[in-house]
Coordinates of C-alpha atoms (C1' of nucleotides) in Angstrom, one line a residue:
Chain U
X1 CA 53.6 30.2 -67.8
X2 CA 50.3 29.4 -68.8
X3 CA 49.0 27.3 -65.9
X4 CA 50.2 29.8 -63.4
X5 CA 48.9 32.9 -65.0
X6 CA 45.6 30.6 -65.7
X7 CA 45.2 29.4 -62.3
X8 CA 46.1 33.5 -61.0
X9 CA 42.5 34.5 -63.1
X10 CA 40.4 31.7 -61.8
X11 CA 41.6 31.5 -58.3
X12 CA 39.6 33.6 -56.1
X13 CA 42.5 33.7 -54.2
X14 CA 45.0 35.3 -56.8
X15 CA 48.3 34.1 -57.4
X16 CA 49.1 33.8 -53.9
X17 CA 47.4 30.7 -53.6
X18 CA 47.8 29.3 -56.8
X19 CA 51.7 29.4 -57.0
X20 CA 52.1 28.4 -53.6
X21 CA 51.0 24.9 -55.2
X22 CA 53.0 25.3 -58.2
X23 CA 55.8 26.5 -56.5
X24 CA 55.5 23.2 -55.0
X25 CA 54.8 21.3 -57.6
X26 CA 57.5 21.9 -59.9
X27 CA 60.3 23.8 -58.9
X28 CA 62.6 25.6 -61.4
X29 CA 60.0 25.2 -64.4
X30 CA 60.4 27.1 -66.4
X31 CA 60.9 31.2 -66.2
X32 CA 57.2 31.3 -64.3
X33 CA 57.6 28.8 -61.7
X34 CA 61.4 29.9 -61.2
X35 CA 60.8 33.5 -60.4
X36 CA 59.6 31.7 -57.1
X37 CA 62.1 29.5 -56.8
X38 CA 65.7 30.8 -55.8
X39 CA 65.3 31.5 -51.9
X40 CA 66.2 35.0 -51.1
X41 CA 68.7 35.6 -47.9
X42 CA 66.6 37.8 -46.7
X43 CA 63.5 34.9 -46.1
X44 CA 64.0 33.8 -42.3
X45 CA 61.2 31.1 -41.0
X46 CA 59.3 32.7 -38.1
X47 CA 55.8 32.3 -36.7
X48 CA 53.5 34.0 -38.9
X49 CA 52.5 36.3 -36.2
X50 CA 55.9 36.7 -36.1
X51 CA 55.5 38.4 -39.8
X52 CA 53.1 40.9 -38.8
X53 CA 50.7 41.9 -41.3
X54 CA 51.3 38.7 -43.0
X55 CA 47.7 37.3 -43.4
X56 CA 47.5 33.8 -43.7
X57 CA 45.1 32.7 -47.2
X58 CA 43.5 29.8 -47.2
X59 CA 45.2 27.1 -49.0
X60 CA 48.4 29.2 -48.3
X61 CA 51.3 26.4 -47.4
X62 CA 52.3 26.6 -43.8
X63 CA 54.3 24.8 -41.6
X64 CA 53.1 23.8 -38.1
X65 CA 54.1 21.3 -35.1
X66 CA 52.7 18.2 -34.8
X67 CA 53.9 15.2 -33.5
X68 CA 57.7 16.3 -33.2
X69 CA 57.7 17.1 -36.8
X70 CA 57.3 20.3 -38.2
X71 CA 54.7 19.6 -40.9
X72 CA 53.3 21.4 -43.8
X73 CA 50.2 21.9 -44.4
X74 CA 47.8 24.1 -45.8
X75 CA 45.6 26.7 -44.6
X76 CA 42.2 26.1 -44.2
X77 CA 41.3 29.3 -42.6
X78 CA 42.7 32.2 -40.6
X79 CA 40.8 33.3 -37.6
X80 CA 42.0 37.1 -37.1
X81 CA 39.6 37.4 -34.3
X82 CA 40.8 34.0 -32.2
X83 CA 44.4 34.4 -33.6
X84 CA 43.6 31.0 -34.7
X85 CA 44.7 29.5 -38.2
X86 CA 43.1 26.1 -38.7
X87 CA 45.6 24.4 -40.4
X88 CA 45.4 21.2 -42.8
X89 CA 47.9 18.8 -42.8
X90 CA 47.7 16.3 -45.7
X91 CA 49.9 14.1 -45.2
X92 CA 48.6 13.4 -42.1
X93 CA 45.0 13.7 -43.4
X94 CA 44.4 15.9 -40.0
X95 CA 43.2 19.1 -39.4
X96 CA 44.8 21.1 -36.3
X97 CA 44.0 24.6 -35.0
X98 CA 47.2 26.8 -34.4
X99 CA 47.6 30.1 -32.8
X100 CA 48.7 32.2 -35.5
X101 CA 52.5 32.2 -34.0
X102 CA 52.6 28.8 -34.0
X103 CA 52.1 29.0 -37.8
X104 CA 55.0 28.9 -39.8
X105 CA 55.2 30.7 -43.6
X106 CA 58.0 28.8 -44.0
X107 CA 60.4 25.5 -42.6
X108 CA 62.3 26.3 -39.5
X109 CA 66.0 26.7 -40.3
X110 CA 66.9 23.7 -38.1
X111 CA 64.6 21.4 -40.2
X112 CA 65.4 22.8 -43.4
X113 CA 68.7 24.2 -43.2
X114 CA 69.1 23.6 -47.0
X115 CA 66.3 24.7 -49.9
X116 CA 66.6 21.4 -51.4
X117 CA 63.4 19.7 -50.4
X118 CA 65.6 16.8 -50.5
X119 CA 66.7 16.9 -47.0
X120 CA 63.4 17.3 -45.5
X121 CA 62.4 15.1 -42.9
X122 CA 58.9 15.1 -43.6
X123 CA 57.2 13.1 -45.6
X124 CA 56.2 16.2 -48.4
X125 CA 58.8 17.4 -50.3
X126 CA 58.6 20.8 -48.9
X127 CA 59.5 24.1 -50.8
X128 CA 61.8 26.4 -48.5
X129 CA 59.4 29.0 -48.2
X130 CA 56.0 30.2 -49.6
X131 CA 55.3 32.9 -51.5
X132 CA 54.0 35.2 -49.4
X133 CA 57.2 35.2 -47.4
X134 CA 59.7 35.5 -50.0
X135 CA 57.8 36.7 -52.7
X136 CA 56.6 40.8 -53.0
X137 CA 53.4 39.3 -53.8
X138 CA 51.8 43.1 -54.9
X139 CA 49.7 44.2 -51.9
X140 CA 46.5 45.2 -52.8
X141 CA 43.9 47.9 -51.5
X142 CA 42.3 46.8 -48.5
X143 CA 38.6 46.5 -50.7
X144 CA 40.6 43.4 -52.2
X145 CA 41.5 42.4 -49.5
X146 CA 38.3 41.8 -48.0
X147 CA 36.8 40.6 -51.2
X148 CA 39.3 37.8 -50.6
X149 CA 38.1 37.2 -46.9
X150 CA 35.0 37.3 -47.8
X151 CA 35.8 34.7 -50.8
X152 CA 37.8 32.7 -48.5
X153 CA 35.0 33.0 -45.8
X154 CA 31.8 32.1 -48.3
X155 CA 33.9 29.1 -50.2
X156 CA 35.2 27.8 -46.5
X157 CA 31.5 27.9 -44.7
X158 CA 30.4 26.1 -47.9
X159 CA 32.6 23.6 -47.2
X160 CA 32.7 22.9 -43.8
X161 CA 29.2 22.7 -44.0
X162 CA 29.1 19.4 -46.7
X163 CA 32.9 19.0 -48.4
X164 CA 31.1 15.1 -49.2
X165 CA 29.1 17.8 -51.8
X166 CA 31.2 17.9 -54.0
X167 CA 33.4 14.6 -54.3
X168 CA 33.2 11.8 -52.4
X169 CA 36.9 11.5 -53.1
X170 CA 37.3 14.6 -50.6
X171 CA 35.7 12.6 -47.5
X172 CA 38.2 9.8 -47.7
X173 CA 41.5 11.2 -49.0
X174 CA 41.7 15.0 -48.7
X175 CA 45.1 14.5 -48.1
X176 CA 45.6 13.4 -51.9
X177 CA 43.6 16.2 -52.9
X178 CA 45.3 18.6 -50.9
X179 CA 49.0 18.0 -51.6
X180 CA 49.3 16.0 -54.8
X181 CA 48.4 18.7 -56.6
X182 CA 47.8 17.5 -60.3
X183 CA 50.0 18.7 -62.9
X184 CA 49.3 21.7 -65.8
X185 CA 45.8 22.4 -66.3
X186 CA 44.7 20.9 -63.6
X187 CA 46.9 22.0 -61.3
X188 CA 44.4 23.9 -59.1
X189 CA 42.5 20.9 -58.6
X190 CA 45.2 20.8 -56.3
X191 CA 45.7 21.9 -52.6
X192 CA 44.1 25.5 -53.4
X193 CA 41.7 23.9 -55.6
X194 CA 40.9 21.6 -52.8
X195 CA 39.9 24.6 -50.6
X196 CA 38.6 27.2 -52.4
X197 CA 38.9 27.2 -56.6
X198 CA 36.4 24.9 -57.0
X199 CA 33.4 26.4 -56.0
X200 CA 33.7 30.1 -55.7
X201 CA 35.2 30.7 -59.5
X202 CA 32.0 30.4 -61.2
X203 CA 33.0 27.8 -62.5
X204 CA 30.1 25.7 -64.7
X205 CA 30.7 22.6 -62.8
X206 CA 32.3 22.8 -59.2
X207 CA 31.5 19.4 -59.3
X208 CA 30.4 17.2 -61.9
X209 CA 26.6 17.7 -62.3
X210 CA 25.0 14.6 -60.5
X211 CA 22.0 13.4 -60.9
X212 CA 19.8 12.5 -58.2
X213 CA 20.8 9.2 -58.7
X214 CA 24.2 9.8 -59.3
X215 CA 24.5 11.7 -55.7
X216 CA 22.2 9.1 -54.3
X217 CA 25.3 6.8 -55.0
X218 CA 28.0 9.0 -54.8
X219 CA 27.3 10.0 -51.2
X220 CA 25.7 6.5 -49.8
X221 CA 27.6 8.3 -46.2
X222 CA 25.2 11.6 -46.6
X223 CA 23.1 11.4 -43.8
X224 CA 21.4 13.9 -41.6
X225 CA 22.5 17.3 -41.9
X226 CA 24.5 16.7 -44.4
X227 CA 21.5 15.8 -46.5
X228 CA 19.2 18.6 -46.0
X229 CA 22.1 20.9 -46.8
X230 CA 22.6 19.2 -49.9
X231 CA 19.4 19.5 -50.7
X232 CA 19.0 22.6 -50.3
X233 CA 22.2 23.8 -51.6
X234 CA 22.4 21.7 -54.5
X235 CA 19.8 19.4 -55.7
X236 CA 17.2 22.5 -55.6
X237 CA 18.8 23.8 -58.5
X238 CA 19.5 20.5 -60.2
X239 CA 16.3 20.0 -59.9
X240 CA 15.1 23.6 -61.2
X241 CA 17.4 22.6 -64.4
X242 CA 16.0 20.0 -65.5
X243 CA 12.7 21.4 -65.0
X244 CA 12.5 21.8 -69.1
X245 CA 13.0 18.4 -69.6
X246 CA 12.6 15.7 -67.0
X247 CA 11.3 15.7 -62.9
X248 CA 13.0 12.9 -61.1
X249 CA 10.9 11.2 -58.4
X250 CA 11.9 8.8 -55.8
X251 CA 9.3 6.0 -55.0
X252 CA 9.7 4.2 -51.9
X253 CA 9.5 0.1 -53.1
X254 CA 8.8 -0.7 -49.2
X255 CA 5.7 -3.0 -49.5
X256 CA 2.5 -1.4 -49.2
X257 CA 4.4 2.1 -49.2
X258 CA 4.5 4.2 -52.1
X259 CA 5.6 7.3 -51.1
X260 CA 7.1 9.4 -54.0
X261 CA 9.5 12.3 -52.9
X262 CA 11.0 14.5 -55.2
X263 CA 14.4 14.7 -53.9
X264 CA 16.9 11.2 -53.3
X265 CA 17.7 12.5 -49.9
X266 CA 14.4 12.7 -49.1
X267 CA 13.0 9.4 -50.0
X268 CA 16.3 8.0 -48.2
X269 CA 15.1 9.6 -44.8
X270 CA 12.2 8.5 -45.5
X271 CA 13.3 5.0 -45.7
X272 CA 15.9 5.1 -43.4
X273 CA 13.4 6.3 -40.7
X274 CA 10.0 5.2 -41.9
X275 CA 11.2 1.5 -42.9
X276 CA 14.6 0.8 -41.4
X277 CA 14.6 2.4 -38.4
X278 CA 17.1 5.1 -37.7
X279 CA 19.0 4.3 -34.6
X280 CA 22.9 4.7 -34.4
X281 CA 25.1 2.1 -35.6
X282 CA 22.0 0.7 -37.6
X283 CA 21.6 3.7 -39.6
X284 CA 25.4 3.0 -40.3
X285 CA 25.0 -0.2 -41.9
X286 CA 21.6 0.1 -43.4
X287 CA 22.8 3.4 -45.0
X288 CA 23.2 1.6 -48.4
X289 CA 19.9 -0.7 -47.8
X290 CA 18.2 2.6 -48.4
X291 CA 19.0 2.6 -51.9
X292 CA 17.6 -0.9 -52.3
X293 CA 14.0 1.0 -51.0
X294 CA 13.1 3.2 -53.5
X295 CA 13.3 3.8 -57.6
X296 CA 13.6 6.4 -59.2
X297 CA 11.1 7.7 -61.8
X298 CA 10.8 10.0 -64.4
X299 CA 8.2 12.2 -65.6
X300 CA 8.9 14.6 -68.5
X301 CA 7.7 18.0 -67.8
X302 CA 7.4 19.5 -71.3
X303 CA 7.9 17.5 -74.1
X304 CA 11.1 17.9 -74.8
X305 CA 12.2 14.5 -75.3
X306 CA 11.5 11.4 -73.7
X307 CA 13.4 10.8 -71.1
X308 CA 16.7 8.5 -71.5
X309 CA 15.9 5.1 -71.0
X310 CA 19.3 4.5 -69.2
X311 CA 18.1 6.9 -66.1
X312 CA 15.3 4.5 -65.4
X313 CA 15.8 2.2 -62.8
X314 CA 13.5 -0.4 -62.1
X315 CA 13.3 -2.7 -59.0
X316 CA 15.2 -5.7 -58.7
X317 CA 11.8 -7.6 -58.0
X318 CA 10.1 -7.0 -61.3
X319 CA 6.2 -7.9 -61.2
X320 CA 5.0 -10.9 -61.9
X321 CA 2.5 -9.4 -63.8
X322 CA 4.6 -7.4 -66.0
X323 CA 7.4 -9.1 -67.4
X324 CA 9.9 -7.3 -68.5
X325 CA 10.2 -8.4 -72.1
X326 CA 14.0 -7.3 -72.8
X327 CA 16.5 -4.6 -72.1
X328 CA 15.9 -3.1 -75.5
X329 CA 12.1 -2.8 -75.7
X330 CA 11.2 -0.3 -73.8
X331 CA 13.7 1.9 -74.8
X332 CA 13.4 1.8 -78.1
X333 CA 9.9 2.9 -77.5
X334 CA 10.9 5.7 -75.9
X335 CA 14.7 6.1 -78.2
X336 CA 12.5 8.4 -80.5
X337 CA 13.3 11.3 -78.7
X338 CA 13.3 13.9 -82.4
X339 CA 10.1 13.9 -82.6
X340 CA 8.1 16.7 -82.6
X341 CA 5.5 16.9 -80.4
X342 CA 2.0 18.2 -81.1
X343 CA 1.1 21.5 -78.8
X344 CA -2.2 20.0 -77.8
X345 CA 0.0 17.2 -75.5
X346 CA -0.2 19.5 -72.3
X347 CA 0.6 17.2 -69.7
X348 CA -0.3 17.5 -66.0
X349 CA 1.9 20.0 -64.6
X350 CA 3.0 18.2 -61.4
X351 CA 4.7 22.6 -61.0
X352 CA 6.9 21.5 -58.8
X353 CA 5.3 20.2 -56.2
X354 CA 4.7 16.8 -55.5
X355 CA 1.4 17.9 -53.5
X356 CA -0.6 18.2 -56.2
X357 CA -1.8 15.0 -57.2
X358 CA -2.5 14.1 -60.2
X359 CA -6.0 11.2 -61.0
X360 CA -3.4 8.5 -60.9
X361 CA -2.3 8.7 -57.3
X362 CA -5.3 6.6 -56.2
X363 CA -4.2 3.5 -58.1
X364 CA -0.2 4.1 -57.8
X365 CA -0.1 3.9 -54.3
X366 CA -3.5 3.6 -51.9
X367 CA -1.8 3.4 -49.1
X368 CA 1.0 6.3 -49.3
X369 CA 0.3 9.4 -47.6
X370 CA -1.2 12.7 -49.4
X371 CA 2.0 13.5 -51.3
X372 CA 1.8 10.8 -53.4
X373 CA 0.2 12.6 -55.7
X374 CA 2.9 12.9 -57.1
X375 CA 2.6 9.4 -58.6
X376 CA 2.0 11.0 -61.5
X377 CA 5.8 9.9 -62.0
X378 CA 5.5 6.3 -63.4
X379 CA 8.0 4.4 -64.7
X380 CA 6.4 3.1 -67.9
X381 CA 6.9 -1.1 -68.2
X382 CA 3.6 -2.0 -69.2
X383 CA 4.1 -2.5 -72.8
X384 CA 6.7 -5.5 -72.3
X385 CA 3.8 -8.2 -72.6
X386 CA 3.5 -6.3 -76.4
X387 CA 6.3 -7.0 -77.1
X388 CA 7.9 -6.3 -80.6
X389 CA 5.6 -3.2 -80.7
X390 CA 7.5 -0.9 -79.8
X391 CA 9.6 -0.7 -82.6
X392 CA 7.1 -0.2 -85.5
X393 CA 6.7 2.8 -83.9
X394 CA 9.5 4.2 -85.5
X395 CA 7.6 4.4 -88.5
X396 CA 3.8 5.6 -86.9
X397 CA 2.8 8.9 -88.8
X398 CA 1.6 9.5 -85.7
X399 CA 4.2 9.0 -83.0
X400 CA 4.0 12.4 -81.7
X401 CA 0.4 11.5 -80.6
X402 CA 0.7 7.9 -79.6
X403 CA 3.9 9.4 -77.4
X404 CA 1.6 11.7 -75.7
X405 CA -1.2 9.1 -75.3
X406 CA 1.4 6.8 -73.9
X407 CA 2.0 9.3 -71.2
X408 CA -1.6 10.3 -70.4
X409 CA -2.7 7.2 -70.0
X410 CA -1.0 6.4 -66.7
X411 CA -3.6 4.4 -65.3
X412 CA -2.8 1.8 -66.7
X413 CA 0.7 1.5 -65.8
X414 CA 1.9 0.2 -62.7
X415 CA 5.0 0.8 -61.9
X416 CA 7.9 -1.8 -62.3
X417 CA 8.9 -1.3 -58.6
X418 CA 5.6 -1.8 -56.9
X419 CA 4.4 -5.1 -57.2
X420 CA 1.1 -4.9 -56.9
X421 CA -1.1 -7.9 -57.3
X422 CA -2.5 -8.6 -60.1
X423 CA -6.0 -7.0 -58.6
X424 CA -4.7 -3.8 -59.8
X425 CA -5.4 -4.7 -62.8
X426 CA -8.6 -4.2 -65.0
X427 CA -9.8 -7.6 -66.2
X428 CA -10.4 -6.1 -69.4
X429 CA -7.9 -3.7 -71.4
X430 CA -8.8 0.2 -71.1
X431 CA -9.6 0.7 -74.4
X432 CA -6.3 2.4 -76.2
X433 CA -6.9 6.0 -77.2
X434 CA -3.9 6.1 -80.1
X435 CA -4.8 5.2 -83.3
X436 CA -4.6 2.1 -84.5
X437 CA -3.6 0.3 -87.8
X438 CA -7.3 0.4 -88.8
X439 CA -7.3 4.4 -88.0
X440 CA -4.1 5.1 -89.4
X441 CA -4.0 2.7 -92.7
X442 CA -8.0 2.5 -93.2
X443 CA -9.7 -0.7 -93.6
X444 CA -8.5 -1.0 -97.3
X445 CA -5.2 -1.4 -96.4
X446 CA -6.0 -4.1 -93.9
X447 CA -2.8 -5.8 -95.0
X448 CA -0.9 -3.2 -93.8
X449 CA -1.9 -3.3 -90.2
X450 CA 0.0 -5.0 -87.3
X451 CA -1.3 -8.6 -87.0
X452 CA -2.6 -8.1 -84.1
X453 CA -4.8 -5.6 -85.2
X454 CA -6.1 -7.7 -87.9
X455 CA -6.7 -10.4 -85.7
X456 CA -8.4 -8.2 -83.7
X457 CA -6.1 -7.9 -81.2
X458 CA -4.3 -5.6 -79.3
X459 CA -2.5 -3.3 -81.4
X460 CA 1.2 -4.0 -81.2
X461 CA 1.9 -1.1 -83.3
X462 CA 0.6 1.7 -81.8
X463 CA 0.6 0.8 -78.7
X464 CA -1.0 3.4 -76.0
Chain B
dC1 C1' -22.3 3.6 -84.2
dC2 C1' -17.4 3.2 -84.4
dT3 C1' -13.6 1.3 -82.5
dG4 C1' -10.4 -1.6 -79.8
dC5 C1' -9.7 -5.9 -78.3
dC6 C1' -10.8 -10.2 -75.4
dG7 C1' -12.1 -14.8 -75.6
dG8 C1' -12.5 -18.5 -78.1
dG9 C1' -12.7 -21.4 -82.1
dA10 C1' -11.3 -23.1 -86.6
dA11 C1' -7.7 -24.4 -89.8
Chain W
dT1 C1' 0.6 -21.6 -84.2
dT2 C1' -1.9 -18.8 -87.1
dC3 C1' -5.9 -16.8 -88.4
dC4 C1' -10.5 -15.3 -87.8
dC5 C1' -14.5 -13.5 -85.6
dG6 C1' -18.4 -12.9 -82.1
dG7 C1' -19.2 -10.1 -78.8
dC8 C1' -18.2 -6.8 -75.1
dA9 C1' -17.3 -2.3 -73.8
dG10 C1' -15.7 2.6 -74.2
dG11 C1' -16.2 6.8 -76.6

DNA sequence: CCTGCCGGGAA
DNA sequence: TTCCCGGCAGG
């Protein structure tokens, strides 16, 4: 079956694992699933020590003691040294630690005196054994055998470490995770997929690719340890992928801060600790305030393509200064992302660090400490009060140029989530650097410029 | 000097 | 409101 034999490739674990959840899942499918089916006579429940070499696989089904039941669950990880097997038990969402004998490969006779999961009197339907007890699972050379331990060992100390990593779903309801397991292909999202297939296959996409601003939301519960580890186990290299198009900043919105870190965990701490205060139970409710405290930014790193307006994320508190014009303005200046871009528009390499300032730190935020420099990460909302402007763009033989312009000239944006007074502001326009209608069309096409421009006014077409 | 554009005035 | 232009300021 093609599930089985699928699951058998990508499961670090091998087969073992995998058809321990299909076995569960759907008994007597098929020629596959029933060649691990039919209980043989010779399968008696017993401890697993009981079994002697019998090595207990994460995500393996087992059967344990708890609470006058005998309970299946799953193996989350076998302790040879301790004798220990720390066993998962979904349907009580609870994790236990067993002595190995006190493990059981398969339901006790008493319990389960017929195979029919019918009669069980737990709350699972419950297969009468697992594989590895009925089933001549093919032993394998010992150098397999430790490449599984040391699968099992990497994929279980990356979890323990941060299982919110990788779905929030698995904080709340691992139980679901771990026993439902999901039909056909995805089948070993299931219990073995729940301990191990996920993140030690290779697989492209152990969990969806988040954003910063995805995980910021995804994870509102990440907090202390969990949040360095995840940003050091995973955003780093989020972050190192979209190096060719787009940095992500965070910019704290507390007033009179303006700190700009790199990563959404850090700017949290940073507000959690700088502005709300980090104390206990506090932290616990103003966990989600945090998100309230900062923006996030973009800054394009090569000019790729502008970055997609829907990532930008402007304060709820808009400056009074600069009015948002619409929804749709800003990015259709920015929509014209096929553009080519002219070599000459070498922006300031912010190279990773948000140390190295760039000359626009001074005005972004005066009073944020010395890594502001990274306020070379703007979010661009300056144009609104230009309103229809944007759009002529579309048709500027020069948009290549008046996009690179529009991002060199950061000075003269403020950022939609500070509010600075209006003080920031220079009384007079900085003269635009683009070219204008009168460059562009010459001044004997003066009926083709902008209005503005022929009024002598700011250009709404080429707008810097 | 050229250019962009603000401020203000005329229609 | 539309249109125009004097004048300022940056390059």
């Amino acid at each position: 079956m093609l599930p089985k034999i699928r699951l058998g490739k990508r499961s670090p674990l091998g087969a073992l694992v995998s058809t321990t959840c299909l076995s569960e899942r759907s008994d007597h499918q098929g020629e596959g699933g029933g060649g691990v089916t039919p209980v043989p006579p010779a399968t008696r429940p017993g401890p697993a020590a009981a079994m002697g070499k019998i090595k207990l696989h994460p995500g393996q089904k087992v059967y344990v003691h708890c609470s006058s039941c005998e309970c299946p669950g799953v193996v989350e990880q076998h302790n040879h040294v301790d004798n220990q097997v720390s066993v998962f038990l979904p349907h009580l969402a609870r994790h236990v630690l067993r002595k190995t004998e006190d493990v059981w490969t398969s339901p006790s006779a008493h319990l389960f005196p017929s195979p029919s999961p019918s009669t069980s009197t737990c709350p699972v339907p419950t297969p009468a054994r697992t594989v590895s007890s009925c089933i001549d699972v093919p032993r394998r050379n010992a150098e397999e055998v430790d490449m599984d331990e040391m699968m099992a060992a990497m994929v279980l100390t990356s979890l323990s470490f941060s299982p919110l990593l990788h779905s929030p779903k698995h904080t709340d309801t691992p139980a679901a995770l771990g026993m439902e397991c999901p039909g056909g292909e995805l089948s070993d999202s299931g219990s073995s997929g729940y301990w191990s297939v996920g993140h030690s296959n290779g697989s492209p996409a152990p969990s969806p690719p988040m954003t910063e601003a995805d995980s910021g939301l995804a994870t509102p519960s990440d907090e202390g340890l969990d949040m360095e580890l995840e940003q050091v186990l995973f955003e780093e290299p989020v972050l190192r992928k979209r190096k060719n198009s787009m940095k992500v900043a965070y910019r704290c919105l507390w007033p009179s801060c303006g700190k700009v870190l790199t990563s959404v965990v850090g700017i949290k701490r940073h507000v959690r600790t700088l502005h709300l205060g980090s104390s206990g139970e506090h932290e616990r409710c103003s966990r989600r305030e945090e998100d309230f405290y900062y923006t996030e930014i973009h800054q394009r790193e090569h000019q790729a393509r502008p970055p997609p307006p829907a990532h930008l994320s402007f304060s709820p508190v808009a400056p009074p200064c600069a009015p948002w014009p619409g929804p749709s303005s800003p990015p259709l200046a920015m929509a014209h992302s096929d553009r080519t871009l002219p070599g000459d528009g070498a922006l300031p390499e912010p190279a990773g660090d948000p140390g190295d300032g760039g000359p626009q730190a001074s005005l972004l935020s005066k009073s944020a400490p010395s890594d502001s420099g990274s306020s070379l990460w703007q979010v661009r909302s300056e144009h609104s009060y230009q309103g229809a402007g944007a759009v002529f763009r579309v048709r500027s033989v020069s948009v290549g140029e008046q996009w690179h312009q529009q991002h060199s000239a950061p000075t003269r944006t403020t950022p939609a989530s500070t509010s600075p007074p209006r003080c920031h502001w220079p009384s007079r326009r900085v003269r635009g650097e683009a070219k204008k209608c009168r460059k562009v069309y010459g001044i004997e096409h003066r009926d083709q410029w902008c209005t503005a421009c022929r009024w002598k006014k700011a250009c709404q077409r080429f707008i810097d």
